[in-house]
Structures are given as structure tokens and as C-alpha cells.
């Protein structure tokens, strides 16, 4: 008779591994739509989150390698579409999705990344108008960072050559599209800043899609423009194209050709302006010379120029007036100094040592008389006060002695009542052994010597029995 086969029993590890293999084979690559929740990115750089909808949720992990290559940075609450593969995390027995790509639902990843970076740099102040510098009025050397084979450089060179052939151009060739393009353009800006005679820098390229222009939306390029010591003009794409570089640059040009026109002034216009200013200056100088000639002619016809002696006569009269004023002033000054000298002599006479000794002797005699009078008064007053004090002392001393005697006797009685000797007077005695009062018979043995203090005298005894 056939027997039933025994059921196969799995260990937890075996069951988890088999379930993981089945799940990974069934969902090796899958697109999932949902909302991001509980997003966290620890110091390891890996991101962990939950993707959920109204009915269910699944744990997801975005490892650092995939995360670093993404332009879009997911956030809590974003509605996204992600691509990855399903697996089982054996340590907890939980299934999860290893995410390789994340895109915002309804809005392109590049556009979301553009908005995020724009907000970040704006909050840091990279777009502030107050920090932007004016372009040089007459640049003689223009630095350009762009592709050496693109149409943009040809257009800019044509415009610069047409507007001012005297202006030289220094080209830093760089990729303007694809991986590493932003870093190359940033290095070009840094290199041109080291050239001493470059006046202004133009960065740009021709038009294209958002992906084509993305190098000019990278943070590394934005910070290179911000840190540039030279003014930077951004000329990326067409007039409708806006990039992060446009917001950071000192000036945004709608096209590369327009950038060249904005940076390099028209030489013919400059020459015409210079000629106009020169003609105006010559006319102004001619009018001033004519006015000065007329003025000189008017002055030369005055009487003083025909008879110069009148000028010296007036000066001689003024000199005589000054001489008289000086002599009057000297006389007054001498009189004033004489009075000052007389006053000083009087003060000196009053302050002579003999006069001072006489005044001091008079003051001394006056103080001596005052002291004699005060001493006599003090002596009489002191004797009277001494007699009064002696009388008060003779009156109060017996009373005070009597009070002190009574208080002493009271204290003696209180002290005697508290004395141990008073207890001995009533027939009690104090027994001591080895210098200590004996309170317990257990402290001595038969044959020990003890001392007994009586009211009158002491006894030395030996213990016969306890």
C-alpha cells in the first residue's frame, strides 16, 4: 500500500532565500508610481523611504551610487515614478525595491532640479542685483568660453570684428554639452581670471533643448561665475531660453551675437563721438581765448596801466597810514607794560620777607593771647567738673558696693547648692577606681583598690566581695 510523502520543511533562511529568488525573477525591472514618505538620508549617503498610495505601501532604498548621478533630489510628499527591482531584505524578512531612477510625476526631472537649484542659489544671494558689476566701457581684450567649433563663436567673432577690429579675443575652448561640460566652462572662467589684460568674459553657446543647455544649469558653473573677479556675460541659447548662469551673471544676453554687441562698442561710433567731443572742446577753448583777449584789451586801456605811478602812490599812502598806526600802537604798548611793571613792584614789596615776618609775628601774638584765655577757661571748667564728679562718686559708691555684695552672695549660694560637696554633706560619698567615678560594680573585681571621698577626707579601701 503506497504511503504519503512527508512534507518538505524549510528553515526560515531557506524560505526567505527562495522567496527572494522568486520575487527578483518576477520583478527584475519595474516602474512604480506613488508618493514618497518618511525620506531619510543618513551619513552613509544612501536614502531610505516609503512609496505609498491610498491602499498600500512599499519600502524603497536609493543607494548612494544611483543617487549621486541624479539631477533631481526627491523630497517628502513628492509624487514620483521610480524604476528599480524588487528584492527581500533577509535580515528582517521584508520585501523592498532597490531604486535606480526617480522622476517627478507630471514634471520633468530636469525642470524640478532646475527649480530646486534656482531656489537654493537665490536664498544664498547669488542672484542679487547689488553685487553685479557694470561692463567696461571700452574693452580691449574679451575672453570667451565656448565650443571652438560651434556657430556661437563664429557669430561672436563676426560681430566683434565688424564693430571694433581693434578689440582682441582670447578663446578658452570648452565643451558646452554633455558630461563634464559644466566643469570645463567653470575652469575656463577661472583660467581667464588669471590673464592680466582680459577686461570681460562671455560664456555661452547656441540654442537647444533643456537637456542640451543643462551644463549652464549646474551649480559648479554658477559658483564659478559668482566668484569671478571679472564681469561675466551669459549668452546661452535663444532669447526664450533661461539658465541658472543667466541669473548669476553680471549681464544676460539673449543670444551670443547680442552678447558681442553689448560688450564691444561700435568703433565708428566711438570715433565719431571722439571727433564730436574734440570739436566741442576746440570751440569752447576758442571762445574762452576770445573772451580773455577782450578782457585783456579792456584792462590795458585803464588809467593805471597807462600811468603805473598811481598804483605805487596808493601803496605809499597806505604804508604811511600803517606806520602811524604802528607808532601809536607801540606807545600804548609801552604805557601798558610800564603799568604792569609798577603793579608787579608793589606786589613784590608787599611780599618781601620782612613784611611777611611782621605779619606772622602779629598773628602769633594774637594766637598766644587767645590760647592763654582758652587755657584759663578750661582750667576753671575742668576743676569744677572734677569736684562734681567726686561728689557724685562719694554718693553712689556705697550703694554700688552694697548691690555688688548682695549679688555675689546670691551667686555663691546658687553655686554651693549645685556643688557635689553639698551632696557629700548630706552623708553620701563618691567611690572611684583608677581615677574614674565608679557607677557599676562590674567595673571592679575582688581585691581591687578603690578610693572613697567623704564630706571630710578620703578613704582607700579594698573590695572584699561583690
Tab-separated table of C-alpha atoms in Angstrom:
chain	number	residue	atom	x	y	z
A	1	UNK	CA	0.000	0.000	0.000
A	2	UNK	CA	1.603	3.346	-1.039
A	3	UNK	CA	2.487	5.838	1.736
A	4	UNK	CA	2.018	9.591	1.665
A	5	UNK	CA	5.223	11.600	1.111
A	6	UNK	CA	6.474	13.588	4.042
A	7	UNK	CA	6.023	17.395	3.571
A	8	UNK	CA	9.207	19.397	2.965
A	9	UNK	CA	10.107	21.576	5.926
A	10	UNK	CA	12.007	24.862	5.230
A	11	UNK	CA	14.189	26.732	7.622
A	12	UNK	CA	13.434	30.418	7.862
A	13	UNK	CA	16.646	31.181	5.962
A	14	UNK	CA	15.820	28.735	3.162
A	15	UNK	CA	12.264	30.030	2.841
A	16	UNK	CA	13.443	33.674	2.743
A	17	UNK	CA	16.075	32.903	0.088
A	18	UNK	CA	13.591	31.060	-2.126
A	19	UNK	CA	11.026	33.859	-1.762
A	20	UNK	CA	13.734	36.397	-2.625
A	21	UNK	CA	14.744	34.460	-5.747
A	22	UNK	CA	11.120	34.193	-6.915
A	23	UNK	CA	10.452	37.906	-6.265
A	24	UNK	CA	13.639	39.072	-8.001
A	25	UNK	CA	12.937	36.859	-11.032
A	26	UNK	CA	9.357	38.123	-11.330
A	27	UNK	CA	10.157	41.839	-10.781
A	28	UNK	CA	13.672	42.238	-12.127
A	29	UNK	CA	12.818	45.671	-13.548
A	30	UNK	CA	9.662	47.540	-12.688
A	31	UNK	CA	8.210	51.069	-12.838
A	32	UNK	CA	6.127	52.129	-9.799
A	33	UNK	CA	4.158	55.302	-9.209
A	34	UNK	CA	3.409	56.671	-5.742
A	35	UNK	CA	4.086	59.305	-3.090
A	36	UNK	CA	7.358	59.492	-1.121
A	37	UNK	CA	7.058	59.363	2.675
A	38	UNK	CA	9.477	59.130	5.634
A	39	UNK	CA	12.509	60.003	3.493
A	40	UNK	CA	15.818	59.909	5.364
A	41	UNK	CA	19.443	60.035	4.228
A	42	UNK	CA	21.979	59.109	6.941
A	43	UNK	CA	25.703	59.828	6.841
A	44	UNK	CA	26.275	56.799	4.573
A	45	UNK	CA	24.677	58.733	1.691
A	46	UNK	CA	22.003	56.049	0.988
A	47	UNK	CA	18.362	57.211	1.015
A	48	UNK	CA	15.534	55.206	2.553
A	49	UNK	CA	11.832	55.983	2.102
A	50	UNK	CA	8.348	54.535	1.744
A	51	UNK	CA	6.421	54.719	-1.540
A	52	UNK	CA	2.682	54.683	-0.911
A	53	UNK	CA	-0.731	55.285	-2.422
A	54	UNK	CA	-4.206	55.264	-0.894
A	55	UNK	CA	-4.252	51.486	-0.352
A	56	UNK	CA	-0.708	50.168	0.134
A	57	UNK	CA	2.968	51.000	0.640
A	58	UNK	CA	6.360	49.508	-0.079
A	59	UNK	CA	9.821	50.205	1.378
A	60	UNK	CA	12.454	51.576	-1.016
A	61	UNK	CA	16.190	52.176	-0.855
A	62	UNK	CA	18.159	54.507	-3.151
A	63	UNK	CA	21.847	53.694	-2.862
A	64	UNK	CA	24.485	56.446	-2.959
A	65	UNK	CA	25.840	55.369	-6.354
A	66	UNK	CA	22.488	55.870	-8.102
A	67	UNK	CA	21.616	58.957	-6.026
A	68	UNK	CA	24.797	60.909	-6.890
A	69	UNK	CA	24.088	60.682	-10.626
A	70	UNK	CA	20.570	62.111	-10.351
A	71	UNK	CA	19.924	65.790	-11.026
A	72	UNK	CA	16.558	65.668	-9.269
A	73	UNK	CA	16.583	65.331	-5.465
A	74	UNK	CA	13.382	63.653	-4.171
A	75	UNK	CA	11.659	65.092	-1.108
A	76	UNK	CA	8.907	64.011	1.277
A	77	UNK	CA	5.476	64.351	-0.321
A	78	UNK	CA	6.744	64.242	-3.926
A	79	UNK	CA	4.551	62.272	-6.352
A	80	UNK	CA	7.113	60.307	-8.355
A	81	UNK	CA	7.626	57.479	-10.817
A	82	UNK	CA	10.594	55.279	-9.957
A	83	UNK	CA	12.396	52.460	-11.721
A	84	UNK	CA	14.040	49.583	-9.883
A	85	UNK	CA	13.908	45.945	-8.925
A	86	UNK	CA	12.138	44.072	-6.148
A	87	UNK	CA	14.076	42.054	-3.562
A	88	UNK	CA	13.854	40.770	0.013
A	89	UNK	CA	15.909	42.121	2.895
A	90	UNK	CA	16.672	38.799	4.586
A	91	UNK	CA	17.646	40.206	7.988
A	92	UNK	CA	14.067	41.419	8.589
A	93	UNK	CA	12.215	39.269	6.096
A	94	UNK	CA	10.807	42.397	4.389
A	95	UNK	CA	10.487	42.926	0.674
A	96	UNK	CA	11.686	46.224	-0.748
A	97	UNK	CA	12.522	47.967	-4.007
A	98	UNK	CA	16.093	48.838	-4.964
A	99	UNK	CA	15.600	52.161	-6.772
A	100	UNK	CA	17.825	53.060	-9.711
A	101	UNK	CA	15.973	56.074	-11.122
A	102	UNK	CA	13.423	58.583	-9.788
A	103	UNK	CA	11.442	61.144	-11.784
A	104	UNK	CA	8.754	63.528	-10.582
A	105	UNK	CA	5.315	62.643	-11.853
A	106	UNK	CA	3.900	65.230	-14.258
A	107	UNK	CA	7.024	67.497	-14.188
A	108	UNK	CA	10.320	66.610	-15.841
A	109	UNK	CA	13.220	65.731	-13.583
A	110	UNK	CA	15.420	68.387	-15.162
A	111	UNK	CA	12.821	71.089	-14.624
A	112	UNK	CA	12.384	70.056	-10.976
A	113	UNK	CA	16.155	70.061	-10.472
A	114	UNK	CA	16.340	73.496	-12.146
A	115	UNK	CA	13.711	74.907	-9.771
A	116	UNK	CA	15.407	73.395	-6.715
A	117	UNK	CA	18.859	74.798	-7.580
A	118	UNK	CA	17.421	78.187	-8.519
A	119	UNK	CA	15.681	78.463	-5.153
A	120	UNK	CA	18.815	77.391	-3.268
A	121	UNK	CA	21.164	79.838	-5.003
A	122	UNK	CA	18.651	82.665	-4.752
A	123	UNK	CA	18.431	82.197	-0.986
A	124	UNK	CA	22.245	82.322	-0.798
A	125	UNK	CA	22.276	85.697	-2.598
A	126	UNK	CA	23.952	84.641	-5.863
A	127	UNK	CA	21.259	86.450	-7.899
A	128	UNK	CA	21.366	89.765	-6.003
A	129	UNK	CA	21.460	92.753	-8.348
A	130	UNK	CA	23.507	94.792	-5.860
A	131	UNK	CA	26.588	92.578	-6.339
A	132	UNK	CA	26.553	92.644	-10.155
A	133	UNK	CA	29.286	94.725	-11.806
A	134	UNK	CA	28.996	97.056	-14.812
A	135	UNK	CA	30.717	96.135	-18.070
A	136	UNK	CA	33.877	98.051	-19.067
A	137	UNK	CA	33.113	100.966	-21.359
A	138	UNK	CA	35.954	100.275	-23.796
A	139	UNK	CA	37.162	96.649	-23.548
A	140	UNK	CA	40.343	95.874	-25.497
A	141	UNK	CA	40.506	92.141	-24.781
A	142	UNK	CA	37.415	89.929	-24.475
A	143	UNK	CA	37.622	86.402	-23.047
A	144	UNK	CA	35.161	83.849	-24.460
A	145	UNK	CA	34.440	80.385	-23.030
A	146	UNK	CA	32.559	78.234	-25.550
A	147	UNK	CA	32.967	75.453	-28.070
A	148	UNK	CA	35.630	76.317	-30.693
A	149	UNK	CA	33.626	74.552	-33.434
A	150	UNK	CA	30.146	75.867	-32.747
A	151	UNK	CA	28.206	78.533	-34.557
A	152	UNK	CA	28.191	80.727	-31.451
A	153	UNK	CA	31.921	81.532	-31.593
A	154	UNK	CA	31.739	82.351	-35.306
A	155	UNK	CA	28.807	84.696	-34.757
A	156	UNK	CA	30.547	86.480	-31.875
A	157	UNK	CA	33.819	86.858	-33.794
A	158	UNK	CA	31.983	88.301	-36.797
A	159	UNK	CA	30.165	90.818	-34.639
A	160	UNK	CA	33.315	91.847	-32.724
A	161	UNK	CA	35.337	92.158	-35.960
A	162	UNK	CA	32.605	94.291	-37.514
A	163	UNK	CA	32.099	96.555	-34.500
A	164	UNK	CA	35.724	97.048	-33.447
A	165	UNK	CA	38.608	95.299	-35.241
A	166	UNK	CA	40.996	96.672	-32.608
A	167	UNK	CA	39.437	94.502	-29.902
A	168	UNK	CA	41.279	91.197	-29.416
A	169	UNK	CA	39.587	87.940	-28.409
A	170	UNK	CA	41.013	85.213	-26.153
A	171	UNK	CA	39.117	81.920	-26.608
A	172	UNK	CA	39.106	79.190	-23.970
A	173	UNK	CA	37.773	76.082	-25.773
A	174	UNK	CA	35.337	74.034	-23.693
A	175	UNK	CA	32.563	71.511	-24.091
A	176	UNK	CA	29.156	73.134	-23.783
A	177	UNK	CA	27.050	69.976	-23.727
A	178	UNK	CA	27.223	66.569	-22.104
A	179	UNK	CA	29.038	65.058	-19.147
A	180	UNK	CA	31.754	67.319	-17.683
A	181	UNK	CA	30.768	70.365	-19.751
A	182	UNK	CA	29.892	72.492	-16.713
A	183	UNK	CA	33.258	71.753	-15.109
A	184	UNK	CA	35.140	72.710	-18.297
A	185	UNK	CA	33.324	76.032	-18.610
A	186	UNK	CA	33.968	76.728	-14.912
A	187	UNK	CA	37.682	76.039	-15.398
A	188	UNK	CA	37.676	78.382	-18.389
A	189	UNK	CA	36.277	81.234	-16.261
A	190	UNK	CA	38.905	80.601	-13.596
A	191	UNK	CA	41.706	80.498	-16.195
A	192	UNK	CA	40.665	83.773	-17.866
A	193	UNK	CA	40.586	85.451	-14.461
A	194	UNK	CA	44.320	84.762	-14.245
A	195	UNK	CA	45.075	86.603	-17.509
A	196	UNK	CA	46.037	90.182	-16.504
A	197	UNK	CA	44.706	92.156	-19.522
A	198	UNK	CA	41.292	90.495	-20.032
A	199	UNK	CA	38.501	93.038	-19.445
A	200	UNK	CA	35.313	90.933	-19.622
A	201	UNK	CA	34.267	87.278	-20.086
A	202	UNK	CA	31.470	85.866	-22.281
A	203	UNK	CA	30.199	82.316	-21.656
A	204	UNK	CA	27.591	80.744	-23.872
A	205	UNK	CA	26.507	78.549	-26.713
A	206	UNK	CA	23.760	78.276	-29.313
A	207	UNK	CA	20.203	77.152	-28.701
A	208	UNK	CA	18.970	73.669	-27.852
A	209	UNK	CA	16.691	71.632	-25.632
A	210	UNK	CA	16.728	71.777	-21.836
A	211	UNK	CA	18.980	68.716	-21.814
A	212	UNK	CA	21.376	70.345	-24.300
A	213	UNK	CA	21.636	73.516	-22.230
A	214	UNK	CA	21.868	71.711	-18.892
A	215	UNK	CA	25.599	72.371	-18.402
A	216	UNK	CA	24.697	76.037	-17.779
A	217	UNK	CA	22.271	74.960	-15.023
A	218	UNK	CA	24.939	73.206	-12.942
A	219	UNK	CA	25.870	74.529	-9.501
A	220	UNK	CA	29.619	74.329	-10.162
A	221	UNK	CA	29.322	76.757	-13.080
A	222	UNK	CA	27.027	79.108	-11.165
A	223	UNK	CA	29.559	79.396	-8.332
A	224	UNK	CA	32.430	79.913	-10.786
A	225	UNK	CA	30.552	82.885	-12.314
A	226	UNK	CA	29.762	84.237	-8.837
A	227	UNK	CA	33.421	84.017	-7.738
A	228	UNK	CA	34.801	85.602	-10.921
A	229	UNK	CA	36.735	88.846	-10.419
A	230	UNK	CA	35.921	89.932	-13.986
A	231	UNK	CA	32.419	90.803	-15.225
A	232	UNK	CA	30.725	87.797	-16.828
A	233	UNK	CA	28.119	87.945	-19.619
A	234	UNK	CA	25.903	84.881	-20.077
A	235	UNK	CA	24.792	84.213	-23.686
A	236	UNK	CA	23.105	80.812	-23.727
A	237	UNK	CA	20.626	79.646	-26.370
A	238	UNK	CA	17.925	81.859	-27.784
A	239	UNK	CA	16.019	84.755	-26.291
A	240	UNK	CA	13.395	82.472	-24.697
A	241	UNK	CA	15.988	80.221	-23.030
A	242	UNK	CA	16.833	80.999	-19.407
A	243	UNK	CA	19.520	79.172	-17.403
A	244	UNK	CA	20.970	79.428	-13.899
A	245	UNK	CA	24.043	81.065	-15.455
A	246	UNK	CA	21.823	83.893	-16.745
A	247	UNK	CA	20.650	84.715	-13.216
A	248	UNK	CA	24.154	84.679	-11.683
A	249	UNK	CA	25.985	86.537	-14.473
A	250	UNK	CA	26.537	90.276	-14.340
A	251	UNK	CA	24.602	90.627	-17.617
A	252	UNK	CA	22.354	88.258	-19.557
A	253	UNK	CA	22.383	88.476	-23.345
A	254	UNK	CA	19.551	86.878	-25.335
A	255	UNK	CA	21.977	85.339	-27.877
A	256	UNK	CA	25.756	85.039	-28.361
A	257	UNK	CA	25.651	87.667	-31.135
A	258	UNK	CA	23.779	90.054	-28.844
A	259	UNK	CA	26.415	89.451	-26.146
A	260	UNK	CA	29.158	90.553	-28.533
A	261	UNK	CA	27.190	93.698	-29.409
A	262	UNK	CA	26.577	94.512	-25.739
A	263	UNK	CA	30.213	94.025	-24.767
A	264	UNK	CA	32.043	95.635	-27.701
A	265	UNK	CA	31.013	99.192	-28.683
A	266	UNK	CA	30.931	100.257	-32.340
A	267	UNK	CA	34.361	101.662	-33.256
A	268	UNK	CA	32.948	104.069	-35.858
A	269	UNK	CA	30.502	105.413	-33.276
A	270	UNK	CA	33.352	105.805	-30.803
A	271	UNK	CA	35.464	107.672	-33.375
A	272	UNK	CA	32.541	109.895	-34.324
A	273	UNK	CA	31.842	110.593	-30.664
A	274	UNK	CA	35.512	111.377	-30.062
A	275	UNK	CA	35.605	113.756	-33.056
A	276	UNK	CA	32.445	115.457	-31.871
A	277	UNK	CA	33.826	115.854	-28.353
A	278	UNK	CA	37.120	117.156	-29.798
A	279	UNK	CA	35.351	119.753	-31.948
A	280	UNK	CA	33.277	120.853	-28.968
A	281	UNK	CA	36.425	121.188	-26.851
A	282	UNK	CA	38.173	123.223	-29.575
A	283	UNK	CA	35.153	125.544	-29.884
A	284	UNK	CA	34.978	126.037	-26.116
A	285	UNK	CA	38.703	126.837	-25.941
A	286	UNK	CA	38.413	129.267	-28.895
A	287	UNK	CA	35.525	131.119	-27.206
A	288	UNK	CA	37.427	131.321	-23.931
A	289	UNK	CA	40.518	132.698	-25.698
A	290	UNK	CA	38.431	135.334	-27.429
A	291	UNK	CA	36.821	136.306	-24.123
A	292	UNK	CA	40.246	136.528	-22.463
A	293	UNK	CA	41.574	138.714	-25.296
A	294	UNK	CA	38.648	141.106	-24.945
A	295	UNK	CA	39.160	141.251	-21.201
A	296	UNK	CA	42.882	141.915	-21.618
A	297	UNK	CA	42.172	144.719	-24.074
A	298	UNK	CA	39.723	146.323	-21.625
A	299	UNK	CA	42.227	146.164	-18.786
A	300	UNK	CA	45.061	147.563	-20.885
A	301	UNK	CA	43.002	150.690	-21.613
A	302	UNK	CA	42.510	151.569	-17.950
A	303	UNK	CA	44.322	154.635	-16.498
A	304	UNK	CA	46.521	152.665	-14.116
A	305	UNK	CA	48.028	150.694	-16.969
A	306	UNK	CA	48.772	153.960	-18.808
A	307	UNK	CA	50.175	155.607	-15.633
A	308	UNK	CA	51.610	152.922	-13.308
A	309	UNK	CA	52.869	155.531	-10.789
A	310	UNK	CA	49.302	155.859	-9.449
A	311	UNK	CA	49.460	152.266	-8.223
A	312	UNK	CA	52.649	152.987	-6.208
A	313	UNK	CA	51.250	156.281	-4.884
A	314	UNK	CA	48.277	154.478	-3.375
A	315	UNK	CA	50.536	151.867	-1.840
A	316	UNK	CA	52.844	154.550	-0.409
A	317	UNK	CA	49.852	156.292	1.231
A	318	UNK	CA	48.723	153.004	2.726
A	319	UNK	CA	52.263	152.409	4.022
A	320	UNK	CA	52.257	155.822	5.774
A	321	UNK	CA	48.933	155.013	7.446
A	322	UNK	CA	50.271	151.700	8.664
A	323	UNK	CA	53.414	153.405	10.017
A	324	UNK	CA	51.340	155.888	12.058
A	325	UNK	CA	49.139	153.086	13.405
A	326	UNK	CA	52.258	151.130	14.350
A	327	UNK	CA	53.796	154.054	16.273
A	328	UNK	CA	50.560	154.685	18.181
A	329	UNK	CA	50.375	151.043	18.990
A	330	UNK	CA	53.949	150.972	20.272
A	331	UNK	CA	53.326	153.941	22.567
A	332	UNK	CA	50.216	152.326	24.018
A	333	UNK	CA	52.042	149.032	24.458
A	334	UNK	CA	54.934	150.728	26.277
A	335	UNK	CA	52.473	152.519	28.634
A	336	UNK	CA	50.682	149.265	29.351
A	337	UNK	CA	53.959	147.458	30.116
A	338	UNK	CA	55.034	150.302	32.444
A	339	UNK	CA	51.827	149.941	34.459
A	340	UNK	CA	52.279	146.196	34.659
A	341	UNK	CA	55.825	146.728	35.967
A	342	UNK	CA	54.672	149.164	38.669
A	343	UNK	CA	51.953	146.774	39.832
A	344	UNK	CA	54.457	143.927	39.982
A	345	UNK	CA	56.858	146.106	42.045
A	346	UNK	CA	54.095	146.899	44.560
A	347	UNK	CA	53.189	143.236	44.883
A	348	UNK	CA	56.862	142.370	45.333
A	349	UNK	CA	57.255	144.971	48.064
A	350	UNK	CA	54.219	143.677	49.910
A	351	UNK	CA	55.504	140.149	49.595
A	352	UNK	CA	59.042	140.889	50.972
A	353	UNK	CA	60.336	138.611	53.797
A	354	UNK	CA	60.417	141.458	56.401
A	355	UNK	CA	56.766	142.315	55.778
A	356	UNK	CA	55.816	138.651	55.941
A	357	UNK	CA	57.710	138.209	59.256
A	358	UNK	CA	55.926	141.226	60.774
A	359	UNK	CA	52.523	139.886	59.733
A	360	UNK	CA	53.337	136.424	61.032
A	361	UNK	CA	54.566	137.898	64.385
A	362	UNK	CA	51.290	139.799	64.791
A	363	UNK	CA	49.276	136.661	64.026
A	364	UNK	CA	51.418	134.692	66.501
A	365	UNK	CA	50.844	137.214	69.324
A	366	UNK	CA	47.117	137.141	68.640
A	367	UNK	CA	47.029	133.301	68.772
A	368	UNK	CA	49.062	133.333	72.033
A	369	UNK	CA	46.575	135.641	73.714
A	370	UNK	CA	43.645	133.532	72.539
A	371	UNK	CA	45.369	130.356	73.812
A	372	UNK	CA	46.004	131.905	77.249
A	373	UNK	CA	42.348	132.884	77.608
A	374	UNK	CA	41.143	129.430	76.494
A	375	UNK	CA	43.556	127.637	78.871
A	376	UNK	CA	42.304	129.689	81.859
A	377	UNK	CA	38.692	128.945	80.994
A	378	UNK	CA	39.421	125.251	80.503
A	379	UNK	CA	41.221	125.021	83.859
A	380	UNK	CA	38.355	126.579	85.781
A	381	UNK	CA	35.772	124.413	83.986
A	382	UNK	CA	37.810	121.225	84.497
A	383	UNK	CA	38.233	121.818	88.239
A	384	UNK	CA	34.533	122.391	88.662
A	385	UNK	CA	33.679	119.215	86.695
A	386	UNK	CA	36.208	117.247	88.812
A	387	UNK	CA	34.637	118.392	92.049
A	388	UNK	CA	31.150	117.489	90.815
A	389	UNK	CA	32.309	114.029	89.740
A	390	UNK	CA	33.972	113.412	93.139
A	391	UNK	CA	30.759	114.321	94.943
A	392	UNK	CA	28.692	112.002	92.707
A	393	UNK	CA	31.184	109.171	93.243
A	394	UNK	CA	31.160	109.531	97.040
A	395	UNK	CA	27.356	109.401	96.972
A	396	UNK	CA	26.918	106.419	94.632
A	397	UNK	CA	29.892	104.228	95.685
A	398	UNK	CA	28.390	102.745	98.917
A	399	UNK	CA	25.158	101.931	97.092
A	400	UNK	CA	27.021	100.207	94.235
A	401	UNK	CA	29.214	98.219	96.674
A	402	UNK	CA	26.162	97.060	98.598
A	403	UNK	CA	24.413	95.880	95.391
A	404	UNK	CA	27.531	94.027	94.204
A	405	UNK	CA	27.895	92.350	97.637
A	406	UNK	CA	24.293	91.122	97.595
A	407	UNK	CA	24.659	89.776	94.037
A	408	UNK	CA	27.915	87.984	94.949
A	409	UNK	CA	26.330	86.307	97.980
A	410	UNK	CA	23.339	85.158	95.860
A	411	UNK	CA	25.603	83.637	93.229
A	412	UNK	CA	27.681	81.922	95.930
A	413	UNK	CA	24.568	80.343	97.403
A	414	UNK	CA	23.429	79.097	93.974
A	415	UNK	CA	26.889	77.724	93.241
A	416	UNK	CA	27.072	75.973	96.618
A	417	UNK	CA	23.667	74.350	96.010
A	418	UNK	CA	24.911	72.884	92.739
A	419	UNK	CA	28.275	71.705	94.123
A	420	UNK	CA	28.863	67.940	94.588
A	421	UNK	CA	30.314	68.742	98.024
A	422	UNK	CA	26.831	69.711	99.204
A	423	UNK	CA	25.665	66.156	98.399
A	424	UNK	CA	28.548	64.770	100.455
A	425	UNK	CA	27.464	66.925	103.421
A	426	UNK	CA	24.181	65.000	103.427
A	427	UNK	CA	26.016	61.695	104.099
A	428	UNK	CA	26.719	60.487	100.569
A	429	UNK	CA	30.157	59.523	99.244
A	430	UNK	CA	31.890	59.136	95.848
A	431	UNK	CA	33.654	55.840	95.063
A	432	UNK	CA	36.317	55.966	92.289
A	433	UNK	CA	38.567	53.381	90.733
A	434	UNK	CA	41.687	54.270	88.786
A	435	UNK	CA	40.733	57.954	88.792
A	436	UNK	CA	37.193	57.463	87.444
A	437	UNK	CA	33.911	57.579	89.340
A	438	UNK	CA	32.605	54.057	89.884
A	439	UNK	CA	28.962	53.607	88.866
A	440	UNK	CA	28.794	49.826	88.203
A	441	UNK	CA	30.129	47.006	90.395
A	442	UNK	CA	31.047	45.083	87.268
A	443	UNK	CA	33.878	47.559	86.663
A	444	UNK	CA	35.919	46.179	89.646
A	445	UNK	CA	36.985	42.732	90.866
A	446	UNK	CA	37.504	41.343	94.351
A	447	UNK	CA	40.859	42.571	95.659
A	448	UNK	CA	40.851	45.836	93.631
A	449	UNK	CA	41.686	49.056	95.469
A	450	UNK	CA	39.117	51.858	95.435
A	451	UNK	CA	39.037	55.416	96.818
A	452	UNK	CA	36.038	56.767	98.708
A	453	UNK	CA	35.603	60.540	99.055
A	454	UNK	CA	33.578	61.742	102.077
A	455	UNK	CA	32.433	65.191	103.048
A	456	UNK	CA	35.556	65.394	105.220
A	457	UNK	CA	38.551	63.445	103.891
A	458	UNK	CA	39.098	60.297	101.770
A	459	UNK	CA	39.359	56.549	102.362
A	460	UNK	CA	41.381	53.915	100.485
A	461	UNK	CA	39.587	50.554	100.583
A	462	UNK	CA	39.927	47.097	99.040
A	463	UNK	CA	36.971	45.175	97.576
A	464	UNK	CA	36.377	42.029	99.596
A	465	UNK	CA	33.302	40.731	97.825
A	466	UNK	CA	30.867	41.769	95.049
